[in-house]
Coordinates of C-alpha atoms and ligand atoms in Angstrom, one line a residue:
X1 CA -0.1 0.1 -0.4
X2 CA 1.5 3.5 -0.7
X3 CA 0.6 6.1 1.3
X4 CA -2.5 7.9 -1.0
X5 CA -4.0 4.0 -0.2
X6 CA -3.0 4.3 3.7
X7 CA -4.3 7.9 4.0
X8 CA -7.8 6.9 2.5
X9 CA -8.3 4.8 5.4
X10 CA -7.4 7.0 7.8
X11 CA -9.8 8.5 10.2
X12 CA -9.0 8.6 13.6
X13 CA -4.9 9.9 14.1
X14 CA -2.6 10.2 17.1
X15 CA -0.2 12.8 16.4
X16 CA 2.9 12.9 19.0
X17 CA 4.3 16.4 19.3
X18 CA 8.1 16.0 20.5
X19 CA 9.2 18.6 23.3
X20 CA 11.6 20.0 20.7
X21 CA 8.8 21.0 18.1
X22 CA 7.5 22.8 20.7
X23 CA 10.2 24.1 22.8
X24 CA 12.0 27.6 22.6
X25 CA 15.3 27.6 22.5
X26 CA 16.8 31.1 24.3
X27 CA 19.1 32.8 22.2
X28 CA 22.8 32.1 24.1
X29 CA 21.2 29.9 26.9
X30 CA 22.0 26.7 27.3
X31 CA 19.9 23.4 25.0
X32 CA 18.8 23.2 28.6
X33 CA 16.7 26.4 29.7
X34 CA 13.8 26.7 26.9
X35 CA 10.2 28.0 27.3
X36 CA 7.2 27.0 26.2
X37 CA 7.4 27.8 21.9
X38 CA 3.5 29.3 22.3
X39 CA 3.7 30.0 18.3
X40 CA 4.6 26.5 18.2
X41 CA 1.7 25.3 20.1
X42 CA -1.0 27.9 18.6
X43 CA 0.2 26.6 15.2
X44 CA -0.2 23.0 15.6
X45 CA -3.2 23.7 17.1
X46 CA -4.8 25.6 13.5
X47 CA -2.9 22.6 11.9
X48 CA -4.9 20.2 14.1
X49 CA -8.3 22.1 13.4
X50 CA -8.0 22.1 10.0
X51 CA -7.6 17.8 10.1
X52 CA -11.0 18.0 12.8
X53 CA -12.5 20.7 10.0
X54 CA -11.4 17.9 7.5
X55 CA -13.2 14.7 9.2
X56 CA -10.4 13.2 11.2
X57 CA -10.7 12.7 14.9
X58 CA -7.5 13.5 16.7
X59 CA -5.3 12.9 19.6
X60 CA -2.5 14.3 20.7
X61 CA 0.2 12.9 22.3
X62 CA 2.0 15.9 23.6
X63 CA 5.7 16.3 25.0
X64 CA 6.9 18.8 26.8
X65 CA 5.9 18.9 30.8
X66 CA 9.4 18.9 32.1
X67 CA 10.9 21.2 29.6
X68 CA 8.2 23.9 30.5
X69 CA 8.6 23.4 34.2
X70 CA 12.4 23.6 34.2
X71 CA 12.1 26.6 32.4
X72 CA 9.7 28.0 34.6
X73 CA 11.5 27.2 37.9
X74 CA 15.1 27.6 36.4
X75 CA 16.4 24.1 37.0
X76 CA 19.2 24.4 34.4
X77 CA 21.0 21.5 35.2
X78 CA 21.8 18.7 33.2
X79 CA 21.6 16.0 36.4
X80 CA 18.1 16.9 37.8
X81 CA 16.8 14.6 40.9
X82 CA 14.2 12.4 40.2
X83 CA 12.0 14.8 43.0
X84 CA 13.1 17.8 41.4
X85 CA 12.4 15.9 37.5
X86 CA 8.8 15.5 39.1
X87 CA 8.3 18.9 39.8
X88 CA 9.2 20.2 36.9
X89 CA 6.5 18.2 35.1
X90 CA 3.6 19.0 37.4
X91 CA 4.8 22.7 37.1
X92 CA 5.0 22.4 33.2
X93 CA 2.0 19.7 32.7
X94 CA -0.5 22.3 33.5
X95 CA 1.5 25.4 31.8
X96 CA 1.6 22.7 29.0
X97 CA -2.3 21.6 28.9
X98 CA -3.2 25.8 29.5
X99 CA -1.4 26.7 26.3
X100 CA -3.0 23.9 24.8
X101 CA -6.2 25.1 26.2
X102 CA -6.2 28.3 24.8
X103 CA -5.6 28.0 21.5
X104 CA -8.1 25.4 21.1
X105 CA -10.3 27.5 22.9
X106 CA -10.1 30.3 20.2
X107 CA -10.7 28.2 17.7
X108 CA -14.1 25.9 19.3
X109 CA -12.1 22.9 20.4
X110 CA -12.7 21.4 23.7
X111 CA -9.4 20.0 24.8
X112 CA -9.1 17.2 27.9
X113 CA -6.5 15.9 29.9
X114 CA -5.3 12.3 30.3
X115 CA -2.2 11.4 32.3
X116 CA -1.9 8.1 31.6
X117 CA 1.4 5.1 33.8
X118 CA 3.0 2.3 33.4
X119 CA 0.5 0.9 36.1
X120 CA -2.8 2.4 33.7
X121 CA -1.6 0.5 30.8
X122 CA -0.6 -2.9 32.0
X123 CA -3.9 -3.1 34.1
X124 CA -6.3 -4.4 31.9
X125 CA -9.4 -2.6 34.0
X126 CA -7.5 0.8 33.7
X127 CA -6.3 0.1 29.9
X128 CA -9.8 -0.4 29.0
X129 CA -11.1 2.7 31.1
X130 CA -8.2 4.7 29.5
X131 CA -9.9 3.2 25.6
X132 CA -13.2 4.1 26.4
X133 CA -12.8 7.8 27.6
X134 CA -10.5 8.3 24.8
X135 CA -13.4 6.9 22.3
X136 CA -15.7 9.1 24.0
X137 CA -14.1 12.1 23.9
X138 CA -13.4 11.4 20.2
X139 CA -16.5 11.4 19.5
X140 CA -17.7 14.4 20.8
X141 CA -15.1 16.1 18.9
X142 CA -13.0 16.8 22.1
X143 CA -9.3 16.5 21.5
X144 CA -7.5 14.5 24.2
X145 CA -3.9 15.5 25.3
X146 CA -2.4 12.9 26.7
X147 CA 1.2 12.8 28.3
X148 CA 3.5 10.8 30.8
X149 CA 2.1 11.0 33.9
X150 CA 5.7 12.3 35.0
X151 CA 5.6 13.6 38.9
X152 CA 3.9 10.3 39.9
X153 CA 6.6 8.2 38.3
X154 CA 10.1 7.4 38.6
X155 CA 12.1 6.4 36.1
X156 CA 12.4 2.4 37.1
X157 CA 9.1 1.7 36.5
X158 CA 8.3 4.4 33.5
X159 CA 7.1 4.2 30.2
X160 CA 9.9 6.8 29.9
X161 CA 9.1 8.7 26.6
X162 CA 6.6 10.0 24.4
X163 CA 6.9 7.8 21.6
X164 CA 6.6 4.6 23.4
X165 CA 3.7 5.9 24.8
X166 CA 2.0 7.4 21.7
X167 CA 2.7 4.0 20.5
X168 CA 0.5 2.3 22.9
X169 CA -2.5 5.1 22.6
X170 CA -2.6 4.7 18.7
X171 CA -3.3 1.1 19.4
X172 CA -6.0 1.3 22.6
X173 CA -7.2 3.7 20.6
X174 CA -7.6 1.5 17.4
X175 CA -6.5 4.0 15.5
X176 CA -5.4 3.6 11.6
X177 CA -2.6 6.5 11.8
X178 CA 0.6 7.5 14.3
X179 CA 2.2 10.8 13.4
X180 CA 5.8 11.5 15.3
X181 CA 6.3 15.2 15.1
X182 CA 10.3 15.2 16.4
X183 CA 13.0 17.4 15.2
X184 CA 13.8 14.5 13.3
X185 CA 13.2 14.4 10.0
X186 CA 12.9 10.0 9.8
X187 CA 15.4 7.5 9.5
X188 CA 18.4 7.3 7.7
X189 CA 20.4 5.3 6.0
X190 CA 23.7 6.2 8.7
X191 CA 23.2 8.5 11.2
X192 CA 23.3 11.7 9.9
X193 CA 24.6 13.5 13.2
X194 CA 28.0 11.9 12.3
X195 CA 30.7 13.1 10.4
X196 CA 30.7 10.9 7.3
X197 CA 34.1 9.4 6.5
X198 CA 36.0 9.7 2.9
X199 CA 34.0 7.7 0.5
X200 CA 31.3 6.3 2.3
X201 CA 27.4 7.6 1.3
X202 CA 26.5 9.7 3.0
X203 CA 22.9 9.3 5.2
X204 CA 20.5 9.4 3.4
X205 CA 16.6 9.2 4.4
X206 CA 14.6 5.8 4.2
X207 CA 11.0 6.8 2.3
X208 CA 9.4 3.6 3.7
X209 CA 9.9 0.8 6.6
X210 CA 8.5 -1.9 6.0
X211 CA 10.5 -4.1 8.7
X212 CA 12.3 -3.3 11.2
X213 CA 16.2 -4.8 10.8
X214 CA 18.3 -4.4 13.9
X215 CA 20.6 -2.8 11.9
X216 CA 18.0 0.1 11.6
X217 CA 18.0 -0.7 15.6
X218 CA 21.6 0.5 15.9
X219 CA 21.6 3.1 13.2
X220 CA 18.9 4.8 14.6
X221 CA 21.2 4.9 17.8
X222 CA 20.5 7.4 20.7
X223 CA 19.4 11.3 21.1
X224 CA 20.6 14.4 19.8
X225 CA 19.4 16.6 21.9
X226 CA 19.6 16.8 25.5
X227 CA 16.2 17.9 26.4
X228 CA 14.0 15.4 24.4
X229 CA 14.1 12.4 26.1
X230 CA 13.8 9.9 23.4
X231 CA 16.0 10.0 19.7
X232 CA 15.3 7.6 16.7
X233 CA 16.0 4.6 18.7
X234 CA 12.8 5.0 20.5
X235 CA 10.7 6.5 17.3
X236 CA 11.7 3.0 16.0
X237 CA 10.7 0.8 18.0
X238 CA 7.7 2.4 18.9
X239 CA 6.8 2.5 14.8
X240 CA 7.7 -1.4 15.3
X241 CA 5.3 -2.3 18.0
X242 CA 2.0 0.3 16.0
X243 CA 3.4 -2.2 13.1
X244 CA 3.0 -5.7 14.9
X245 CA -1.3 -3.9 15.6
X246 CA -1.1 -3.1 11.6
X247 CA -1.5 0.5 12.4
X248 CA 0.9 3.1 9.9
X249 CA 3.2 5.4 11.5
X250 CA 4.3 8.3 10.5
X251 CA 8.7 10.0 11.2
X252 CA 7.9 13.6 10.1
X253 CA 10.0 16.5 10.8
X254 CA 8.0 18.4 13.6
X255 CA 9.7 21.8 13.2
X256 CA 9.1 22.0 8.8
X257 CA 5.4 24.1 10.1
X258 CA 4.0 22.7 6.6
X259 CA 4.8 19.6 7.9
X260 CA 1.3 18.2 8.4
X261 CA -0.3 19.0 5.2
X262 CA 2.4 17.5 3.4
X263 CA 1.9 14.8 4.9
X264 CA -1.8 14.9 4.7
X265 CA -1.6 15.9 1.1
X266 CA 0.1 12.4 0.3
X267 CA 3.5 13.5 -0.2
X268 CA 6.8 11.6 0.6
X269 CA 8.2 13.3 4.3
X270 CA 9.3 11.6 6.7
X271 CA 9.4 7.9 7.1
X272 CA 6.2 6.2 6.9
X273 CA 6.9 2.3 9.3
X274 CA 4.3 -0.1 7.4
X275 CA 3.8 -3.4 6.3
X276 CA 0.2 -4.7 5.0
X277 CA 1.3 -8.4 6.9
X278 CA 1.1 -6.2 10.3
X279 CA -3.1 -7.2 9.7
X280 CA -3.7 -9.4 12.8
X281 CA -4.0 -6.8 15.4
X282 CA -1.5 -8.1 18.3
X283 CA -4.4 -6.8 20.6
X284 CA -6.8 -9.0 19.3
X285 CA -4.2 -12.2 19.4
X286 CA -3.8 -10.9 23.2
X287 CA -7.1 -11.6 23.8
X288 CA -7.7 -14.6 21.7
X289 CA -4.7 -16.0 23.4
X290 CA -3.1 -14.8 26.4
X291 CA -5.8 -13.9 28.2
X292 CA -7.7 -16.0 30.6
X293 CA -11.2 -16.1 30.4
X294 CA -13.3 -15.5 33.9
X295 CA -16.6 -16.8 32.2
X296 CA -19.3 -17.4 29.8
X297 CA -21.6 -15.8 27.9
X298 CA -24.0 -17.6 25.7
X299 CA -25.1 -15.4 23.3
X300 CA -28.5 -16.3 20.5
X301 CA -28.1 -17.3 17.0
X302 CA -28.5 -13.4 15.7
X303 CA -26.3 -12.3 17.2
X304 CA -23.2 -15.1 16.2
X305 CA -24.4 -13.6 13.2
X306 CA -23.7 -10.6 13.4
X307 CA -20.4 -11.0 15.5
X308 CA -18.7 -13.5 12.4
X309 CA -20.4 -12.6 9.2
X310 CA -20.6 -8.4 9.7
X311 CA -17.4 -8.2 12.5
X312 CA -20.5 -6.6 14.8
X313 CA -20.5 -5.7 18.7
X314 CA -21.7 -7.7 21.1
X315 CA -25.1 -6.0 22.6
X316 CA -27.2 -7.4 25.3
X317 CA -30.2 -7.8 23.3
X318 CA -27.7 -10.9 21.9
X319 CA -27.4 -12.5 25.6
X320 CA -29.7 -15.3 26.5
X321 CA -26.9 -16.5 29.5
X322 CA -24.4 -15.9 31.1
X323 CA -21.5 -18.7 33.6
X324 CA -19.2 -17.8 35.7
X325 CA -17.6 -14.7 37.5
X326 CA -16.5 -11.5 35.9
X327 CA -16.1 -8.2 36.2
X328 CA -16.0 -5.6 33.7
X329 CA -13.2 -5.8 31.6
X330 CA -12.4 -9.7 32.0
X331 CA -12.4 -11.6 29.4
X332 CA -14.9 -13.9 28.6
X333 CA -15.6 -16.6 26.1
X334 CA -18.5 -15.9 23.8
X335 CA -20.8 -19.6 23.4
X336 CA -23.4 -20.7 20.9
X337 CA -26.9 -21.6 22.0
X338 CA -25.3 -25.2 21.4
X339 CA -22.6 -24.3 24.3
X340 CA -19.8 -24.1 21.5
X341 CA -17.1 -21.3 21.9
X342 CA -17.1 -19.2 19.0
X343 CA -15.5 -15.6 20.1
X344 CA -13.7 -14.1 22.8
X345 CA -13.6 -10.3 24.1
X346 CA -12.9 -8.1 26.8
X347 CA -16.3 -7.3 28.4
X348 CA -17.7 -3.9 29.9
X349 CA -20.0 -5.4 32.2
X350 CA -19.9 -7.9 35.4
X351 CA -21.1 -10.7 35.5
X352 CA -23.8 -9.9 38.0
X353 CA -24.8 -7.2 36.0
X354 CA -25.0 -9.0 33.0
X355 CA -27.3 -11.2 34.6
X356 CA -30.0 -8.3 34.9
X357 CA -29.3 -7.0 31.5
X358 CA -29.6 -10.0 29.7
X359 CA -31.9 -10.2 26.7
X360 CA -32.6 -6.5 27.0
X361 CA -33.0 -3.9 25.1
X362 CA -30.4 -0.6 24.9
X363 CA -32.9 1.4 26.1
X364 CA -34.4 -0.6 29.2
X365 CA -30.1 -1.4 30.1
X366 CA -29.9 2.6 30.6
X367 CA -32.3 2.9 33.0
X368 CA -31.2 -0.5 35.2
X369 CA -27.3 0.1 35.0
X370 CA -26.7 3.9 35.4
X371 CA -24.3 5.4 34.9
X372 CA -22.1 2.3 33.9
X373 CA -23.8 2.2 30.9
X374 CA -22.2 0.7 28.0
X375 CA -23.8 0.2 24.7
X376 CA -22.3 -2.9 23.8
X377 CA -21.3 -5.9 26.3
X378 CA -18.8 -6.6 24.2
X379 CA -17.4 -4.1 21.8
X380 CA -16.3 -5.1 18.4
X381 CA -12.6 -4.1 18.6
X382 CA -12.0 -5.7 21.7
X383 CA -14.2 -9.2 20.4
X384 CA -12.2 -12.0 17.9
X385 CA -13.9 -14.4 16.1
X386 CA -11.8 -18.2 16.8
Ligands
LIG1 N1 6.5 12.9 29.3 C1 7.9 13.7 29.2 C2 7.2 15.5 29.2 O1 6.5 16.1 29.2 C3 8.2 13.9 27.7 C4 9.2 12.0 27.8 C5 9.4 12.4 26.0 O2 9.6 14.4 25.3 O3 9.2 11.6 25.7 O4 8.3 16.4 29.5

């Protein structure tokens, strides 16, 4: 698939904005004392507004909290202690979100802040909660702005860099594209930061990567900038992750102010990571093969057909029986009326709630479960026909 074909299938896109893209290098100052570059925040807010007007759903993963906090607190040292970094993140995060909020508000758009930690992503219940929240926001035209919850996580248990976080968010949100905006143009055939030896080929930008090789991982190397956390290496690893979920990732130069326009015009900018055989989505694989089911849901023939033949979600109306004890977010086996398992999925209701709402039409379900209402018992994104 070429870029235009990929773009045609994109509705939901996750855009990662790196610290270096929205930071302001003070003339004569050190690499570390940078402030939030509000012009760039305004610029990207406008660009994103254009995408939303064109019908895309956009979730942002934005770095910059530590950078903004550093400059606010005047902490101009390379080695900050953990509490100092966490203090910077706490101060900077509110400055960051305030800036986005102000710019988007002027454009008539609402933003929402989501701070995630590794724990949230490893715990199925919290993972699902994050996913459902992002879905609810996007379907209302709100822009989720996501960052790591830096002020409560220490290095050992951190996600650590927002490239990795953005890849996880792209998979979790079922985006069709991840765009990483950084100060790096993309992946090169060799480290463009290093001098070229005599007679050697100069570094060339790789336009399309279908498989990340160990050699590419080596070339990607480490960061060239003291302020940003990830270098090309974390971007390549992030892309490897989204590719295994069938989600294309595009690494482009966010300092080029026209870059999003170029991307959506199908121009060959940056490096596209995509392979059409990443189609069996890792997440579904995880549901079908890794998770241990906690219970069973028996469904009628109509629901079975909708799931197997049309890839639909399971709704309460199609449920005829509930077996075992399970909680919101657990994996359940889905059986037909002959007790034969034909699908598995992550359930939005506990077995107790399921007992009450089985067979019910959506409107009555809402009145029974109140605020815990979900239209689907198992959403099709969390459902695998076996
Ligand atoms: N979460 C960090 C921050 O907002 C940035 C991590 C990264 O740049 O990858 O400062």
